[in-house]
Amino acid sequence: MKSIGLTIKKHLLTGISYMIPLIVAAGLCIALGQIFGGADVANHEGTIPFYLNQIGGWGMTLVVPLFTAAIAMSIADRPTFAPGLVIGFIANEIQAGFIGGILGGFLVGYVVLAIKKYVKVPKSMIGLMPVMIIPLIATAFSGLLMLTIIGQPIASMQNSLLGLLQSMEGGSRFFMGTILGAMSSFDFGGPVNKTASLFADGLLVEGIYEPEAVKFIGSMVPVFGIALSFLFTRYKYTKAEKETLKAAVPMGICMITEGVIPIAARDLIRVVASCSFGSAIAGGLSMVWGVGSTVPHGGLFVVPLMIEPWYFVLALAIGSLITGTMLSLWKPAVKQEEEAMEQEPEEEEVDLDDFSLTKGL
């Protein structure tokens, strides 16, 4: 069961790695278009901001097909790429969206594996397998399944989810922000973080930008919160943790959370609880204030491109302050034996006076 989970995760991560550059490029084009053309940039036809907004919008329509094709290719190599693109496009057309794209990718991948195993052709036609026979059968079979059986229930579920998210107000928006914020911080870039990230990226493609901003906050609050805690109570951190923070803070600015893992490893429960709580509050505030991001990555460097950037900074500051204060109050002081255990043993000096080429030392 564990290996199945790891296999699914591997294929999803491959799909994400292909998808992210496209989302970044398209999202930045949309953001630049809106910055220079205003919120009604779509009405200013013929201007540069209008074209940037159009380029970004068209780029976003390619995200699900590319994601589907990349998942399929991770499962069964290049012959799946063309069918994956088609099935991803179908997922877009029938409004099955991101979830439909994921299922379509796995469908195409395993259909192609079955074709490779069970469809036998004469030697003279083997060369046609990867360029014609596999793409044709996989596209036709997977496409029909997506249109007639798999796609419609997913489309209904997707529409219900989007309707629910768009209708959220006040307390429900705050609640959703707390869940997403806590998940984004919980395991510092691990599977829970990746799940929240995938959910936010999927909504970004559908034009819902608020969860993406919560993802930013949840990825940066741990680093800045722990750094604040260190400034408040230096005696609660070892020398090794101080050195770790020197590298972790620049990583946090770039939205890379993994830099604080060595600090969390020594005091797991307190650090995880403090970071998750601070991120949850900040995420809830961000959702209520309507903060949004049209790009999935970039850390502090893309804050000016966000929707309500000053509220984003405020939410990030509040979350970091909560995390830092909670951690400083809860975390015990470092004991001398803990400090001593982290000291690297000094290398013994070798006396070369007694060295002999024939006898050694």
XYZ file of N, CA, C and O in Angstrom, residues 87-227:
564
model
N -6.341 14.254 -23.724
C -7.232 13.969 -22.594
C -7.271 15.166 -21.633
O -8.324 15.510 -21.088
N -6.143 15.828 -21.460
C -6.128 17.030 -20.623
C -6.980 18.133 -21.232
O -7.690 18.851 -20.527
N -6.915 18.265 -22.560
C -7.756 19.260 -23.238
C -9.235 18.920 -23.060
O -10.068 19.797 -22.825
N -9.566 17.623 -23.158
C -10.957 17.203 -22.947
C -11.402 17.548 -21.527
O -12.530 18.023 -21.307
N -10.516 17.302 -20.557
C -10.849 17.634 -19.157
C -11.196 19.118 -19.023
O -12.119 19.490 -18.294
N -10.460 19.963 -19.732
C -10.774 21.397 -19.735
C -12.136 21.668 -20.362
O -12.951 22.422 -19.841
N -12.361 21.037 -21.518
C -13.577 21.316 -22.291
C -14.848 20.891 -21.564
O -15.878 21.547 -21.669
N -14.794 19.763 -20.852
C -16.006 19.295 -20.154
C -16.061 19.825 -18.726
O -16.883 19.385 -17.933
N -15.118 20.761 -18.396
C -15.073 21.419 -17.089
C -14.795 20.442 -15.953
O -15.262 20.624 -14.830
N -14.030 19.373 -16.274
C -13.585 18.465 -15.212
C -12.343 19.036 -14.522
O -11.964 18.544 -13.458
N -11.722 20.024 -15.163
C -10.655 20.790 -14.551
C -9.442 19.990 -14.119
O -9.076 18.980 -14.723
N -8.857 20.467 -13.033
C -7.597 19.931 -12.547
C -7.738 18.468 -12.097
O -6.871 17.637 -12.400
N -8.819 18.165 -11.400
C -9.018 16.797 -10.899
C -9.195 15.844 -12.076
O -8.633 14.741 -12.103
N -9.956 16.282 -13.066
C -10.115 15.480 -14.273
C -8.791 15.270 -14.981
O -8.526 14.189 -15.522
N -7.941 16.291 -14.980
C -6.629 16.181 -15.602
C -5.760 15.144 -14.902
O -5.040 14.372 -15.549
N -5.816 15.115 -13.577
C -5.020 14.128 -12.824
C -5.478 12.708 -13.158
O -4.670 11.837 -13.499
N -6.794 12.489 -13.071
C -7.310 11.146 -13.370
C -7.040 10.772 -14.821
O -6.719 9.613 -15.136
N -7.167 11.750 -15.728
C -6.894 11.493 -17.141
C -5.449 11.089 -17.374
O -5.159 10.202 -18.177
N -4.522 11.721 -16.645
C -3.105 11.380 -16.779
C -2.838 9.939 -16.376
O -2.133 9.195 -17.080
N -3.411 9.531 -15.233
C -3.222 8.142 -14.797
C -3.918 7.170 -15.752
O -3.392 6.085 -16.031
N -5.079 7.571 -16.257
C -5.803 6.706 -17.196
C -4.961 6.458 -18.445
O -4.751 5.306 -18.853
N -4.461 7.525 -19.039
C -3.664 7.380 -20.263
C -2.407 6.560 -19.995
O -2.044 5.651 -20.764
N -1.746 6.849 -18.885
C -0.498 6.145 -18.569
C -0.706 4.638 -18.475
O 0.054 3.860 -19.093
N -1.729 4.229 -17.755
C -1.913 2.780 -17.571
C -2.569 2.125 -18.782
O -2.358 0.931 -19.023
N -3.320 2.873 -19.562
C -3.827 2.332 -20.828
C -2.656 2.034 -21.773
O -2.596 0.976 -22.416
N -1.695 2.938 -21.818
C -0.528 2.717 -22.689
C 0.299 1.535 -22.194
O 0.791 0.723 -22.995
N 0.448 1.402 -20.881
C 1.169 0.228 -20.355
C 0.466 -1.061 -20.783
O 1.121 -2.051 -21.153
N -0.878 -1.060 -20.738
C -1.638 -2.254 -21.148
C -1.468 -2.523 -22.645
O -1.335 -3.683 -23.063
N -1.462 -1.459 -23.436
C -1.266 -1.644 -24.887
C 0.102 -2.259 -25.165
O 0.241 -3.193 -25.969
N 1.119 -1.740 -24.486
C 2.472 -2.268 -24.684
C 2.553 -3.746 -24.332
O 3.286 -4.509 -24.962
N 1.781 -4.139 -23.324
C 1.865 -5.522 -22.847
C 1.024 -6.488 -23.692
O 1.466 -7.603 -23.979
N -0.175 -6.044 -24.101
C -1.107 -6.999 -24.710
C -1.266 -6.861 -26.218
O -1.719 -7.802 -26.867
N -0.956 -5.724 -26.803
C -1.128 -5.550 -28.252
C 0.161 -5.960 -28.955
O 1.214 -5.345 -28.758
N 0.064 -7.031 -29.723
C 1.220 -7.529 -30.449
C 1.036 -7.262 -31.950
O -0.064 -7.456 -32.490
N 2.097 -6.815 -32.589
C 2.033 -6.527 -34.032
C 3.182 -7.244 -34.740
O 4.174 -7.627 -34.097
N 3.072 -7.447 -36.063
C 4.201 -8.052 -36.807
C 5.458 -7.194 -36.688
O 5.381 -5.985 -36.455
N 6.611 -7.847 -36.842
C 7.886 -7.132 -36.708
C 7.963 -5.927 -37.633
O 8.555 -4.904 -37.301
N 7.346 -6.060 -38.830
C 7.418 -4.967 -39.801
C 6.668 -3.717 -39.327
O 6.881 -2.628 -39.838
N 5.806 -3.885 -38.324
C 5.001 -2.742 -37.851
C 5.448 -2.236 -36.475
O 4.820 -1.325 -35.916
N 6.517 -2.822 -35.922
C 6.945 -2.411 -34.576
C 7.302 -0.920 -34.541
O 7.031 -0.220 -33.570
N 7.890 -0.436 -35.620
C 8.264 0.970 -35.667
C 7.066 1.918 -35.598
O 7.214 3.094 -35.236
N 5.889 1.389 -35.944
C 4.673 2.228 -35.903
C 4.053 2.305 -34.511
O 3.180 3.141 -34.272
N 4.483 1.403 -33.623
C 3.863 1.364 -32.288
C 3.921 2.711 -31.556
O 2.884 3.232 -31.133
N 5.126 3.310 -31.381
C 5.162 4.546 -30.564
C 4.639 5.782 -31.270
O 4.278 6.762 -30.612
N 4.609 5.775 -32.615
C 4.212 6.998 -33.328
C 2.781 6.973 -33.840
O 2.216 8.004 -34.168
N 2.181 5.784 -33.956
C 0.820 5.739 -34.491
C -0.111 4.829 -33.690
O -1.165 5.279 -33.207
N 0.286 3.568 -33.520
C -0.650 2.599 -32.927
C -0.968 2.945 -31.471
O -2.141 3.031 -31.077
N 0.072 3.150 -30.645
C -0.180 3.459 -29.222
C -0.918 4.794 -29.069
O -1.938 4.857 -28.363
N -0.447 5.893 -29.696
C -1.190 7.158 -29.534
C -2.634 7.075 -29.991
O -3.532 7.629 -29.347
N -2.884 6.358 -31.126
C -4.247 6.269 -31.640
C -5.172 5.523 -30.676
O -6.245 6.020 -30.301
N -4.732 4.321 -30.267
C -5.590 3.512 -29.392
C -5.780 4.221 -28.043
O -6.897 4.300 -27.513
N -4.669 4.751 -27.484
C -4.761 5.387 -26.163
C -5.646 6.629 -26.203
O -6.454 6.868 -25.291
N -5.522 7.414 -27.266
C -6.335 8.633 -27.365
C -7.812 8.287 -27.524
O -8.679 8.848 -26.833
N -8.113 7.348 -28.429
C -9.513 7.011 -28.683
C -10.152 6.369 -27.441
O -11.244 6.778 -27.013
N -9.464 5.383 -26.855
C -10.032 4.662 -25.715
C -10.183 5.580 -24.494
O -11.261 5.665 -23.878
N -9.108 6.293 -24.153
C -9.150 7.163 -22.966
C -10.120 8.326 -23.183
O -10.831 8.733 -22.258
N -10.147 8.852 -24.412
C -11.052 9.964 -24.696
C -12.506 9.568 -24.545
O -13.317 10.308 -23.969
N -12.847 8.379 -25.072
C -14.231 7.913 -24.945
C -14.602 7.673 -23.477
O -15.702 8.027 -23.043
N -13.666 7.086 -22.717
C -13.934 6.865 -21.292
C -14.131 8.195 -20.558
O -15.040 8.340 -19.738
N -13.288 9.165 -20.896
C -13.379 10.472 -20.224
C -14.699 11.164 -20.549
O -15.339 11.760 -19.676
N -15.119 11.077 -21.802
C -16.345 11.770 -22.213
C -17.612 11.094 -21.701
O -18.588 11.766 -21.356
N -17.603 9.763 -21.648
C -18.860 9.057 -21.361
C -19.005 8.586 -19.915
O -20.125 8.512 -19.406
N -17.919 8.251 -19.241
C -18.045 7.646 -17.910
C -17.354 8.467 -16.815
O -17.961 8.813 -15.801
N -16.094 8.805 -17.032
C -15.300 9.406 -15.942
C -15.533 10.908 -15.824
O -15.637 11.450 -14.721
N -15.606 11.583 -16.955
C -15.578 13.037 -16.943
C -16.747 13.726 -16.269
O -16.557 14.669 -15.491
N -17.961 13.257 -16.531
C -19.138 14.002 -16.046
C -19.241 14.056 -14.520
O -19.510 15.122 -13.953
N -19.064 12.912 -13.806
C -19.098 13.018 -12.335
C -18.028 13.960 -11.787
O -18.281 14.712 -10.838
N -16.842 13.925 -12.412
C -15.775 14.821 -11.942
C -16.143 16.271 -12.219
O -15.914 17.162 -11.393
N -16.736 16.512 -13.405
C -17.135 17.883 -13.744
C -18.174 18.405 -12.749
O -18.099 19.562 -12.309
N -19.116 17.549 -12.373
C -20.134 17.967 -11.396
C -19.486 18.297 -10.059
O -19.812 19.298 -9.418
N -18.555 17.413 -9.640
C -17.875 17.636 -8.363
C -17.040 18.924 -8.416
O -17.035 19.725 -7.473
N -16.347 19.122 -9.535
C -15.507 20.310 -9.702
C -16.353 21.580 -9.657
O -16.005 22.550 -8.984
N -17.477 21.569 -10.342
C -18.349 22.752 -10.348
C -18.915 23.032 -8.962
O -19.043 24.185 -8.547
N -19.261 21.945 -8.233
C -19.768 22.125 -6.867
C -18.705 22.743 -5.982
O -18.978 23.649 -5.172
N -17.462 22.247 -6.117
C -16.364 22.762 -5.300
C -16.108 24.234 -5.601
O -15.971 25.056 -4.681
N -16.061 24.572 -6.901
C -15.813 25.969 -7.275
C -16.947 26.876 -6.799
O -16.716 27.989 -6.313
N -18.191 26.371 -6.944
C -19.328 27.156 -6.464
C -19.262 27.395 -4.973
O -19.542 28.495 -4.481
N -18.850 26.361 -4.242
C -18.727 26.480 -2.789
C -17.663 27.515 -2.419
O -17.877 28.373 -1.565
N -16.508 27.428 -3.101
C -15.411 28.358 -2.796
C -15.796 29.801 -3.123
O -15.464 30.730 -2.388
N -16.491 29.972 -4.252
C -16.849 31.330 -4.665
C -17.947 31.927 -3.795
O -18.067 33.137 -3.695
N -18.755 31.052 -3.166
C -19.846 31.560 -2.333
C -19.433 31.776 -0.878
O -20.218 32.261 -0.078
N -18.211 31.388 -0.548
C -17.764 31.511 0.844
C -17.667 32.967 1.264
O -17.201 33.816 0.509
N -18.082 33.252 2.475
C -17.978 34.609 3.019
C -17.598 34.517 4.490
O -17.858 33.514 5.153
N -16.997 35.586 4.986
C -16.731 35.739 6.409
C -16.096 34.540 7.061
O -14.968 34.145 6.736
N -16.837 33.902 7.980
C -16.298 32.818 8.787
C -15.848 31.619 7.970
O -14.829 30.999 8.275
N -16.597 31.274 6.925
C -16.221 30.106 6.127
C -14.921 30.359 5.360
O -14.095 29.453 5.200
N -14.730 31.581 4.884
C -13.471 31.916 4.205
C -12.304 31.835 5.190
O -11.233 31.323 4.863
N -12.537 32.348 6.397
C -11.479 32.288 7.415
C -11.156 30.834 7.738
O -9.973 30.458 7.836
N -12.191 30.005 7.877
C -11.980 28.596 8.204
C -11.161 27.899 7.123
O -10.222 27.160 7.404
N -11.525 28.147 5.873
C -10.777 27.516 4.788
C -9.321 27.989 4.780
O -8.394 27.207 4.546
N -9.116 29.278 5.033
C -7.752 29.808 5.074
C -6.927 29.174 6.185
O -5.732 28.897 6.005
N -7.576 28.934 7.335
C -6.820 28.312 8.445
C -6.400 26.888 8.083
O -5.271 26.481 8.373
N -7.295 26.152 7.438
C -6.956 24.767 7.064
C -5.803 24.757 6.060
O -4.811 24.040 6.225
N -5.935 25.575 5.014
C -4.890 25.608 3.985
C -3.558 26.121 4.548
O -2.489 25.596 4.229
N -3.629 27.155 5.398
C -2.410 27.709 5.980
C -1.699 26.693 6.848
O -0.476 26.522 6.758
N -2.458 25.985 7.698
C -1.849 24.987 8.575
C -1.246 23.840 7.761
O -0.145 23.368 8.056
N -1.957 23.412 6.715
C -1.430 22.325 5.874
C -0.143 22.746 5.162
O 0.795 21.951 5.025
N -0.086 24.000 4.732
C 1.093 24.462 3.993
C 2.339 24.514 4.863
O 3.463 24.419 4.371
N 2.135 24.674 6.189
C 3.279 24.748 7.099
C 3.612 23.416 7.738
O 4.727 23.219 8.211
N 2.657 22.524 7.777
C 2.712 21.378 8.680
C 4.000 20.565 8.583
O 4.621 20.229 9.584
N 4.406 20.200 7.370
C 5.566 19.302 7.245
C 6.687 19.902 6.397
O 7.505 19.180 5.839
N 6.703 21.241 6.302
C 7.838 21.967 5.699
C 8.198 21.427 4.310
O 9.339 21.017 4.056
N 7.239 21.442 3.412
C 7.510 20.998 2.042
C 7.255 19.523 1.816
O 7.542 19.013 0.739
N 6.702 18.819 2.817
C 6.437 17.392 2.694
C 5.105 17.106 2.007
O 4.517 17.983 1.369
N 4.597 15.872 2.153
C 3.370 15.480 1.432
C 2.149 16.338 1.770
O 1.340 16.626 0.874
N 1.983 16.719 3.040
C 0.819 17.544 3.405
C 0.925 18.907 2.726
O -0.059 19.428 2.175
N 2.098 19.477 2.761
C 2.334 20.754 2.066
C 2.064 20.622 0.569
O 1.429 21.482 -0.050
N 2.524 19.520 0.000
C 2.342 19.313 -1.448
C 0.856 19.163 -1.792
O 0.402 19.611 -2.859
N 0.086 18.517 -0.894
C -1.347 18.359 -1.140
C -2.037 19.725 -1.173
O -2.839 20.017 -2.066
N -1.718 20.566 -0.175
C -2.289 21.918 -0.141
C -1.861 22.710 -1.374
O -2.655 23.455 -1.966
N -0.597 22.529 -1.760
C -0.071 23.256 -2.914
C -0.793 22.837 -4.200
O -1.156 23.681 -5.029
N -1.011 21.535 -4.331
C -1.699 21.033 -5.516
C -3.126 21.576 -5.588
O -3.607 21.972 -6.656
N -3.784 21.628 -4.445
C -5.154 22.154 -4.379
C -5.175 23.631 -4.792
O -6.009 24.055 -5.599
N -4.236 24.401 -4.252
C -4.183 25.837 -4.574
C -3.844 26.054 -6.048
O -4.441 26.924 -6.704
N -2.904 25.261 -6.578
C -2.530 25.405 -7.988
C -3.709 25.076 -8.908
O -3.905 25.707 -9.948
N -4.482 24.058 -8.512
C -5.653 23.700 -9.305
C -6.674 24.815 -9.352
O -7.262 25.100 -10.402
N -6.883 25.473 -8.220
C -7.832 26.588 -8.185
C -7.288 27.795 -8.943
O -8.054 28.559 -9.530
N -5.964 27.963 -8.917
C -5.349 29.071 -9.664
C -5.680 28.967 -11.160
O -6.000 29.966 -11.805
N -5.622 27.750 -11.675
C -5.937 27.544 -13.092
C -7.391 27.915 -13.382
O -7.729 28.365 -14.482
N -8.253 27.743 -12.370
C -9.670 28.077 -12.548
C -9.958 29.553 -12.291
O -11.111 29.976 -12.284
N -8.914 30.335 -12.019
C -9.092 31.773 -11.806
C -9.448 32.154 -10.383
O -9.897 33.274 -10.129
N -9.220 31.235 -9.420
C -9.452 31.547 -8.001
C -8.082 31.712 -7.346
O -7.333 30.739 -7.186
N -7.732 32.938 -6.976
C -6.359 33.257 -6.608
C -6.087 33.283 -5.096
O -4.937 33.282 -4.672
N -7.119 33.334 -4.263
C -6.895 33.492 -2.822
C -6.143 32.323 -2.184
O -5.223 32.542 -1.389
N -6.491 31.057 -2.484
C -5.733 29.949 -1.863
C -4.255 29.970 -2.198
O -3.427 29.530 -1.386
N -3.913 30.489 -3.374
C -2.497 30.553 -3.748
C -1.735 31.486 -2.802
O -0.602 31.201 -2.412
N -2.362 32.600 -2.430
C -1.702 33.519 -1.491
C -1.548 32.866 -0.120
O -0.526 33.059 0.556
N -2.538 32.069 0.289
C -2.415 31.353 1.570
C -1.244 30.375 1.512
O -0.507 30.200 2.481
N -1.062 29.741 0.363
C 0.071 28.831 0.197
C 1.396 29.569 0.382
O 2.319 29.063 1.029
N 1.495 30.770 -0.172
C 2.697 31.584 0.021
C 2.943 31.805 1.516
O 4.057 31.636 2.018
N 1.872 32.207 2.207
C 2.012 32.527 3.631
C 2.441 31.298 4.426
O 3.370 31.350 5.238
N 1.770 30.169 4.161
C 2.104 28.952 4.893
C 3.512 28.466 4.627
O 4.100 27.779 5.456
N 4.069 28.815 3.489
C 5.431 28.384 3.163
C 6.485 29.314 3.750
O 7.652 28.914 3.862
N 6.107 30.534 4.097
C 7.111 31.487 4.587
C 7.020 31.766 6.083
O 8.025 32.134 6.708
N 5.833 31.590 6.674
C 5.684 31.860 8.114
C 6.655 31.032 8.966
O 7.256 31.566 9.915
N 6.872 29.720 8.684
C 7.798 28.958 9.541
C 9.190 29.584 9.624
O 9.760 29.700 10.713
N 9.712 29.999 8.490
C 11.078 30.547 8.481
C 11.128 31.871 9.239
O 11.967 32.064 10.136
N 10.226 32.783 8.910
C 10.263 34.099 9.556
C 9.839 34.003 11.026
O 10.352 34.750 11.875
N 8.917 33.100 11.346
C 8.494 32.927 12.742
C 9.619 32.405 13.604
O 9.866 32.912 14.708
N 10.333 31.394 13.121
C 11.462 30.847 13.888
C 12.572 31.885 14.004
O 13.210 32.009 15.052
N 12.795 32.650 12.943
C 13.819 33.705 13.006
C 13.455 34.748 14.064
O 14.320 35.210 14.821
